PDB file of N, CA and C in Angstrom:
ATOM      1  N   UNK A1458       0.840  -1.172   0.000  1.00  0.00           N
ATOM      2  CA  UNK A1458       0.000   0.000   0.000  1.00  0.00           C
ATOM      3  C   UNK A1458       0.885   1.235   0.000  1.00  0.00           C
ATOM      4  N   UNK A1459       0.805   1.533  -0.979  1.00  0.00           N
ATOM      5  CA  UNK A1459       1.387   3.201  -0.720  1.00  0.00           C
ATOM      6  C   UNK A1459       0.947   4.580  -0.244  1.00  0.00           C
ATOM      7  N   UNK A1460       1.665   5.011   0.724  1.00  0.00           N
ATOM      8  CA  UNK A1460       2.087   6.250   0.917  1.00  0.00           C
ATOM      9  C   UNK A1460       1.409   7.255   0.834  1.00  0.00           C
ATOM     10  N   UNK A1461       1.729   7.295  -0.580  1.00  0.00           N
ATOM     11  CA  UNK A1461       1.983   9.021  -1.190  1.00  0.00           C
ATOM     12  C   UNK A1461       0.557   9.281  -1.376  1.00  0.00           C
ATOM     13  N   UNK A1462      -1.018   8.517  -1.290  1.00  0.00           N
ATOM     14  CA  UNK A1462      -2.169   9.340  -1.448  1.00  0.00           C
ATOM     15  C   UNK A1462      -2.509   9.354  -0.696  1.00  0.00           C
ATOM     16  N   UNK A1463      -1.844   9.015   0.877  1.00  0.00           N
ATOM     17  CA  UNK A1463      -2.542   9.308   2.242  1.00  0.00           C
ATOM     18  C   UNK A1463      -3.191  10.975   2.092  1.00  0.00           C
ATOM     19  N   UNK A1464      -4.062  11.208   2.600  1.00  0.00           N
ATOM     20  CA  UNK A1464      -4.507  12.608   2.900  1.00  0.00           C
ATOM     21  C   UNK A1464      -4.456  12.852   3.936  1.00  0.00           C
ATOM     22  N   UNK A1465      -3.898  12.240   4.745  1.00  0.00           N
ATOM     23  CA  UNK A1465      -3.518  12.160   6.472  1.00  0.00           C
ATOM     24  C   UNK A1465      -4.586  12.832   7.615  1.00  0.00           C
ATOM     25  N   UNK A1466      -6.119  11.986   7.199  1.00  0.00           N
ATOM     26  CA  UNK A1466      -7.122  11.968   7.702  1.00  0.00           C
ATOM     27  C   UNK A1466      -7.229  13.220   8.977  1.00  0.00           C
ATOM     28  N   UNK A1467      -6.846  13.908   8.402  1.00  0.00           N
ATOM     29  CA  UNK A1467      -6.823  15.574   9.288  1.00  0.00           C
ATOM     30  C   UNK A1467      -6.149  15.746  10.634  1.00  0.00           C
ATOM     31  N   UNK A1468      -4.661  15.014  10.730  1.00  0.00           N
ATOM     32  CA  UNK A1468      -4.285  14.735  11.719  1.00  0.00           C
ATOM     33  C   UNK A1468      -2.954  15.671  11.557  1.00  0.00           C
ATOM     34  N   UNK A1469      -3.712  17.459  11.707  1.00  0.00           N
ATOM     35  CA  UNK A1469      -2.975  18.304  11.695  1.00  0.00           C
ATOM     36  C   UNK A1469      -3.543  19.325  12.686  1.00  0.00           C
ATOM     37  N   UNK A1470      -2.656  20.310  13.326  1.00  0.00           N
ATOM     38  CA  UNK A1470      -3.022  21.177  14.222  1.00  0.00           C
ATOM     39  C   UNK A1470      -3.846  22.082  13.869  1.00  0.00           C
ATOM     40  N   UNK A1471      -4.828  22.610  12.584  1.00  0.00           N
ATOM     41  CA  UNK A1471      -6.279  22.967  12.433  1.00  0.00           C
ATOM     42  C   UNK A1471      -6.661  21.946  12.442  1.00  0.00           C
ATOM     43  N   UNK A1472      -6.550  20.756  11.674  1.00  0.00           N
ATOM     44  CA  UNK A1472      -8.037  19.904  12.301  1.00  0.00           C
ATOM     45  C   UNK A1472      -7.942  19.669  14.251  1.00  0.00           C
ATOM     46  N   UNK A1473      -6.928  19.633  14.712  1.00  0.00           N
ATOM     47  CA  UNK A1473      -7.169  19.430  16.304  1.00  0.00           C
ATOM     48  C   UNK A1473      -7.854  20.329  17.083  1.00  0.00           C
ATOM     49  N   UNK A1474      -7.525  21.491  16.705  1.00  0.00           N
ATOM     50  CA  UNK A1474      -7.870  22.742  17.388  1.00  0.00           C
ATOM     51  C   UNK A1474      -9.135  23.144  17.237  1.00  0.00           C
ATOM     52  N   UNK A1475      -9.886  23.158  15.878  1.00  0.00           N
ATOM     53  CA  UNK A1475     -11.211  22.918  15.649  1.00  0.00           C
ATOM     54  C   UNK A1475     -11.848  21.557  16.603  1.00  0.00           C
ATOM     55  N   UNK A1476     -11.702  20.428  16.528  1.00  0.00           N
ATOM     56  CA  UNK A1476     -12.058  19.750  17.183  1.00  0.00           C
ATOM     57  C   UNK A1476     -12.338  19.404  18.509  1.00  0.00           C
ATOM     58  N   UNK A1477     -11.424  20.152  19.329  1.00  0.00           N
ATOM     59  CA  UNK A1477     -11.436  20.420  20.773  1.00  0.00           C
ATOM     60  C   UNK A1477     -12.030  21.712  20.955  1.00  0.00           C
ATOM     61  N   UNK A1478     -12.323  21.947  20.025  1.00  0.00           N
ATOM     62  CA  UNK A1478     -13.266  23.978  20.221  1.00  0.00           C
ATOM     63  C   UNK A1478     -14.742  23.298  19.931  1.00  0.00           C
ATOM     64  N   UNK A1479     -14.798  22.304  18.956  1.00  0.00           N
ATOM     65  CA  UNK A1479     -16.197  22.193  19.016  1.00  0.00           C
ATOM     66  C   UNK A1479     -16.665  20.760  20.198  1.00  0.00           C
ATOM     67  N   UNK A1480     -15.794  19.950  20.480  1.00  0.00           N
ATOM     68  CA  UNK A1480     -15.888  19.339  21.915  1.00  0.00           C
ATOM     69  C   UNK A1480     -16.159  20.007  23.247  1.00  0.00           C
ATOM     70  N   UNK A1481     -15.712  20.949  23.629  1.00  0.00           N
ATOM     71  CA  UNK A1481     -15.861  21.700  24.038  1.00  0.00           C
ATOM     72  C   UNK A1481     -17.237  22.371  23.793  1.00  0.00           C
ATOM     73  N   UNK A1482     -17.349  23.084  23.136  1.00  0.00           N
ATOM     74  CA  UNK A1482     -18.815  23.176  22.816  1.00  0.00           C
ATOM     75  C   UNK A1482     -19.793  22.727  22.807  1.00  0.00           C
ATOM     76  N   UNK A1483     -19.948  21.363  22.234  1.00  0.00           N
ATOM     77  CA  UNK A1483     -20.593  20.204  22.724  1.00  0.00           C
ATOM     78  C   UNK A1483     -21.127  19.862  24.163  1.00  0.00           C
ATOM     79  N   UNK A1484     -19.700  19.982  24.744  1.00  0.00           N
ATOM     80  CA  UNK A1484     -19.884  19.554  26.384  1.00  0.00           C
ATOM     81  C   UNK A1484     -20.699  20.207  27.247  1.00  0.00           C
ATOM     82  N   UNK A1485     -20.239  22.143  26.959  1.00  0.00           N
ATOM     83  CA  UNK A1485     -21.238  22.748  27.246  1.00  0.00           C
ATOM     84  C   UNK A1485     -22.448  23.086  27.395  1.00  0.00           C
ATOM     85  N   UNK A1486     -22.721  23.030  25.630  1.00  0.00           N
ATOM     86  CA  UNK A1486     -24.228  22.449  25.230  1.00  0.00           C
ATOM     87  C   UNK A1486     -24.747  21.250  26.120  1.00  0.00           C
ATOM     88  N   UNK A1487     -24.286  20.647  26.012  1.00  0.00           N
ATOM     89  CA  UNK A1487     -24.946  19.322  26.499  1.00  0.00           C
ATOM     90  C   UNK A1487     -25.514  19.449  28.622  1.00  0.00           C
ATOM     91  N   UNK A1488     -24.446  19.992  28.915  1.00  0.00           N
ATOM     92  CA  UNK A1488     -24.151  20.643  30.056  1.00  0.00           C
ATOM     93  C   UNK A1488     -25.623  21.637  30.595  1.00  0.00           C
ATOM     94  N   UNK A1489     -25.573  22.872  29.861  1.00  0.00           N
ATOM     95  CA  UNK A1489     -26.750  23.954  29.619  1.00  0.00           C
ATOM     96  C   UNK A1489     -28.029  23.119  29.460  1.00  0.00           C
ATOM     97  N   UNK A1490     -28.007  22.268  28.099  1.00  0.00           N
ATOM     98  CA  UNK A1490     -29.454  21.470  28.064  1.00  0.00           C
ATOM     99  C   UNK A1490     -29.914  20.591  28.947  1.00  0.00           C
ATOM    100  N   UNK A1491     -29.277  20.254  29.798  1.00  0.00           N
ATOM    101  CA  UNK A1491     -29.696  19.408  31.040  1.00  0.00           C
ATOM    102  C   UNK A1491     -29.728  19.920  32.231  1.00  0.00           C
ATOM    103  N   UNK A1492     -29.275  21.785  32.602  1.00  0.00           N
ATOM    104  CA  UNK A1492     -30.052  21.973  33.589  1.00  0.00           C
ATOM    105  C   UNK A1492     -30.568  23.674  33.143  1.00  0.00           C
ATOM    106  N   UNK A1493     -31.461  22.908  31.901  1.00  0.00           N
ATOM    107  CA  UNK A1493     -32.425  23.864  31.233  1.00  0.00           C
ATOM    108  C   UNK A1493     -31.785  25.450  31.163  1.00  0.00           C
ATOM    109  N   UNK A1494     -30.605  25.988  30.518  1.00  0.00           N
ATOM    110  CA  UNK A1494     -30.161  27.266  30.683  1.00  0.00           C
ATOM    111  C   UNK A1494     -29.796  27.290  28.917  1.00  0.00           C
ATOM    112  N   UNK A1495     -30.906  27.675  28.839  1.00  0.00           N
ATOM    113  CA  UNK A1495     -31.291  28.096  27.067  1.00  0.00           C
ATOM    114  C   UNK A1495     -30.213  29.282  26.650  1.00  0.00           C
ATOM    115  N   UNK A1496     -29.969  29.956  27.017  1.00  0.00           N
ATOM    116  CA  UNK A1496     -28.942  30.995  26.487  1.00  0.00           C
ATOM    117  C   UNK A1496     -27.795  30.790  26.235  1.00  0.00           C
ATOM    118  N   UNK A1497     -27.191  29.438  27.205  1.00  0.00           N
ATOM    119  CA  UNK A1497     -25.639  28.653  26.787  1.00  0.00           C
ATOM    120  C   UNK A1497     -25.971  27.836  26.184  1.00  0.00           C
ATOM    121  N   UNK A1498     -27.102  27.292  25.680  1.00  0.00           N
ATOM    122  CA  UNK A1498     -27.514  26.278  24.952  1.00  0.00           C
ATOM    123  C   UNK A1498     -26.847  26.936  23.374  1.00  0.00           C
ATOM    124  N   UNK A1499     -27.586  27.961  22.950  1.00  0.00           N
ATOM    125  CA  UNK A1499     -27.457  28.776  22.002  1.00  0.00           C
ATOM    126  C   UNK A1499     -26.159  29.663  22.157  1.00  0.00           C
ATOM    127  N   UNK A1500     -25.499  30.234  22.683  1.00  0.00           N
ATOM    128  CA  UNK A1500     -24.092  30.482  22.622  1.00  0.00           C
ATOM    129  C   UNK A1500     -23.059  28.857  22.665  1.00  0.00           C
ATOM    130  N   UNK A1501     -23.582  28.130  23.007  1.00  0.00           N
ATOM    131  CA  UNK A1501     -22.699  26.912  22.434  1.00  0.00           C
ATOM    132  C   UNK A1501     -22.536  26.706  21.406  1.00  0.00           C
ATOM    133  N   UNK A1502     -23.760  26.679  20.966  1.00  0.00           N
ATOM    134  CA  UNK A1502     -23.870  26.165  19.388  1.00  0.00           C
ATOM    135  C   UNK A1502     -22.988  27.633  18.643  1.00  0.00           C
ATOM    136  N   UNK A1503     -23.043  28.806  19.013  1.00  0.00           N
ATOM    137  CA  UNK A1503     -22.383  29.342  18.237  1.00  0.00           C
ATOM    138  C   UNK A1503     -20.496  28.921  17.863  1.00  0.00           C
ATOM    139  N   UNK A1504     -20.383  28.484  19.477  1.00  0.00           N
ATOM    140  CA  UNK A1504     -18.582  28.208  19.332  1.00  0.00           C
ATOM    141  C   UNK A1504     -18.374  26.823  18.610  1.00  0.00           C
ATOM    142  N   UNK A1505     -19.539  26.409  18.315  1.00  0.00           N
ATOM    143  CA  UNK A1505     -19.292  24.783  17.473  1.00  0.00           C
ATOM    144  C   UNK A1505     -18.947  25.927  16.025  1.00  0.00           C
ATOM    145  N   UNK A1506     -20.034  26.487  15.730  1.00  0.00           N
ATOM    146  CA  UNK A1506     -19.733  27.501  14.388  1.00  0.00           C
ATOM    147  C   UNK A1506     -18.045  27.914  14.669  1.00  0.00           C
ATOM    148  N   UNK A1507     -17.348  28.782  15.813  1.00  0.00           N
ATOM    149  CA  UNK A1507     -16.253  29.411  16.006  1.00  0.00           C
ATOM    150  C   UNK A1507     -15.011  28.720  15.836  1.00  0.00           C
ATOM    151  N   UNK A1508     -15.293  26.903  15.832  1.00  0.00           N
ATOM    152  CA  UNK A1508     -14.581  25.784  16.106  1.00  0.00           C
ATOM    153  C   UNK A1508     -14.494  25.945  14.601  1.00  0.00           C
ATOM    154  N   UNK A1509     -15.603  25.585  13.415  1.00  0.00           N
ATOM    155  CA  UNK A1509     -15.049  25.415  12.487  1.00  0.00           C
ATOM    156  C   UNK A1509     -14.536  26.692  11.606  1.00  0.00           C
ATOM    157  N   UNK A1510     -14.922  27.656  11.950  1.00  0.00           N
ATOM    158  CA  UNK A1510     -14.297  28.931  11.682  1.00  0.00           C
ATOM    159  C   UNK A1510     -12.644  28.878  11.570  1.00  0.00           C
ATOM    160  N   UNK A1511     -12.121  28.651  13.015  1.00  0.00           N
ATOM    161  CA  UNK A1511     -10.895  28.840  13.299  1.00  0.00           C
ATOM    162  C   UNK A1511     -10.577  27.702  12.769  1.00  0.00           C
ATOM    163  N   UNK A1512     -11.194  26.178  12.381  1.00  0.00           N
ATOM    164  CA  UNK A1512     -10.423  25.150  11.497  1.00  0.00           C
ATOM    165  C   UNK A1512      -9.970  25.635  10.133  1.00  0.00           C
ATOM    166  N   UNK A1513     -10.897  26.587   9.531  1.00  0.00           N
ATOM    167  CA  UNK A1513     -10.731  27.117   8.103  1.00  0.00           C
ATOM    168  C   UNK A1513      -9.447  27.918   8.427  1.00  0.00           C
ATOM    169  N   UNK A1514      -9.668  29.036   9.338  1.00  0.00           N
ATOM    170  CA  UNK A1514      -8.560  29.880   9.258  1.00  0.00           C
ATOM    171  C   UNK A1514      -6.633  29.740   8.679  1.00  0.00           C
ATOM    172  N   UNK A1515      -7.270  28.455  10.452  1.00  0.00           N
ATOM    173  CA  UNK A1515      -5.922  27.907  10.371  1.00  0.00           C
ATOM    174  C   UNK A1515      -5.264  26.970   9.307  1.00  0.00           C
ATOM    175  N   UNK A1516      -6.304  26.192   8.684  1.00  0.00           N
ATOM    176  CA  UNK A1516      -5.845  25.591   7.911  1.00  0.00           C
ATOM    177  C   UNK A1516      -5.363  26.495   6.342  1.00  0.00           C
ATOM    178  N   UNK A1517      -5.793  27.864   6.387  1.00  0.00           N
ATOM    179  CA  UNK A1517      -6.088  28.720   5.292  1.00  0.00           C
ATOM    180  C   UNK A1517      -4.263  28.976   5.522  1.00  0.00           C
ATOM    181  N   UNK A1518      -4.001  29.752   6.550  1.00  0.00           N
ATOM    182  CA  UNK A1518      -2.468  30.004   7.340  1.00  0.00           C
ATOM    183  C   UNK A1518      -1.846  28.810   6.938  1.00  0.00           C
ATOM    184  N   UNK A1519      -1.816  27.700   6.823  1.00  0.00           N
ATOM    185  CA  UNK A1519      -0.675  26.598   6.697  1.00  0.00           C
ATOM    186  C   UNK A1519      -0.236  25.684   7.090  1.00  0.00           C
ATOM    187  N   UNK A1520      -1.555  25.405   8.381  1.00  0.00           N
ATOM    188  CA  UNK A1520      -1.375  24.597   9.307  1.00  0.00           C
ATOM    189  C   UNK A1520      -2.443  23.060   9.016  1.00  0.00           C
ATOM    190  N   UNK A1521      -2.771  23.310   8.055  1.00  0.00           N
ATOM    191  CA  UNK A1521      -3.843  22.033   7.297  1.00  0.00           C
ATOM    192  C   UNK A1521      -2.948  21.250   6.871  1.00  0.00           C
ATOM    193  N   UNK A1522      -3.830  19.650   6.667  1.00  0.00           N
ATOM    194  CA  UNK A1522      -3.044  18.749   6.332  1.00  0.00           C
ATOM    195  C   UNK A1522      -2.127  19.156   4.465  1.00  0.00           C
ATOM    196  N   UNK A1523      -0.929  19.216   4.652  1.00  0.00           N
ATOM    197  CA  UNK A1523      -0.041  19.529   3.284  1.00  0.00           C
ATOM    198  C   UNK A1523       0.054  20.569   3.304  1.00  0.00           C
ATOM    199  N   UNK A1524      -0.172  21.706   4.168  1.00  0.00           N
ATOM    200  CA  UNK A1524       0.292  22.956   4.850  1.00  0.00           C
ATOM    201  C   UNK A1524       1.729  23.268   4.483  1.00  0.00           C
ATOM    202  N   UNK A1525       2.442  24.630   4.126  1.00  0.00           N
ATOM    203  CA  UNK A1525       3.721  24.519   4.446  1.00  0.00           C
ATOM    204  C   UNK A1525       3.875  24.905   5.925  1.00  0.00           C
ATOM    205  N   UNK A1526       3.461  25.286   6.635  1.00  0.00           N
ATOM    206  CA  UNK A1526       3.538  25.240   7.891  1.00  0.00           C
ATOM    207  C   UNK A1526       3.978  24.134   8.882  1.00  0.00           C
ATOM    208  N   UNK A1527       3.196  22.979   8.390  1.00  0.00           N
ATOM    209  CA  UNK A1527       3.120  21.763   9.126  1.00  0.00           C
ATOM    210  C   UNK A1527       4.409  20.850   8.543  1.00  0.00           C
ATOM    211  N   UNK A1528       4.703  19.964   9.711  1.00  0.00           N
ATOM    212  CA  UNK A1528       6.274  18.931   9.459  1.00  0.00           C
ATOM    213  C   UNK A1528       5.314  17.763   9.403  1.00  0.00           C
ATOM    214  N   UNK A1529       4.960  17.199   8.555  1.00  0.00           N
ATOM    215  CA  UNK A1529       4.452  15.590   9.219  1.00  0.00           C
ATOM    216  C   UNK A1529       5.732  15.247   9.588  1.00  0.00           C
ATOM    217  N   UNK A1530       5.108  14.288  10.954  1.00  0.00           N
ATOM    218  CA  UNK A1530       5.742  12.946  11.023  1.00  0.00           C
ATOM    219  C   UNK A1530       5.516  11.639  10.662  1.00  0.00           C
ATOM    220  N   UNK A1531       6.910  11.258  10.673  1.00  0.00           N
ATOM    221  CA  UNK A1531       6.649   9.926   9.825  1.00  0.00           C
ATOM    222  C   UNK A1531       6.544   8.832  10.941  1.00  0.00           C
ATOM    223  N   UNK A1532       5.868   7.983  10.431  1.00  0.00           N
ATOM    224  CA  UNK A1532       5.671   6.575  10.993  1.00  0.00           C
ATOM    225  C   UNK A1532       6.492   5.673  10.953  1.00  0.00           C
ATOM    226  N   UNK A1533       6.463   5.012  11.915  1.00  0.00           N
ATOM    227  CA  UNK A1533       7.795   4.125  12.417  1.00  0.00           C
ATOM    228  C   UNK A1533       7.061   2.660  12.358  1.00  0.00           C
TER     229      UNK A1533
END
């Protein structure tokens, strides 16, 4: 199997950072909806939006998978 068409299933520092922004968000949400506080319900959901915001950004900057920003590492 080769290599070279891995797309390296977003295992770069915008996809992480998005992901833990919208985990985070999530948690909250989830948090708010179970002791009924509708206003963090709905500001959660906005930072799930802010999560993938800042995934675009960063990945826009260089930090996406094939980024010049980013070093992969290689597998051993």
């Amino acid at each position: 199997m080769s290599t070279d068409t891995d797309p390296g299933h977003g295992n770069s520092p915008a996809a992480w950072t998005a992901v833990v922004i919208m985990l985070v968000a999530f948690t909250i949400g989830t948090l708010a909806f179970w002791f009924n506080i509708a206003w963090l319900v709905f500001a959660s959901a906005g930072l799930v939006v802010v999560g993938l915001i800042v995934g675009q950004v960063l990945k826009r900057l260089g930090y996406g998978v094939g980024g010049d920003k980013l070093t992969p590492k290689t597998h051993s």
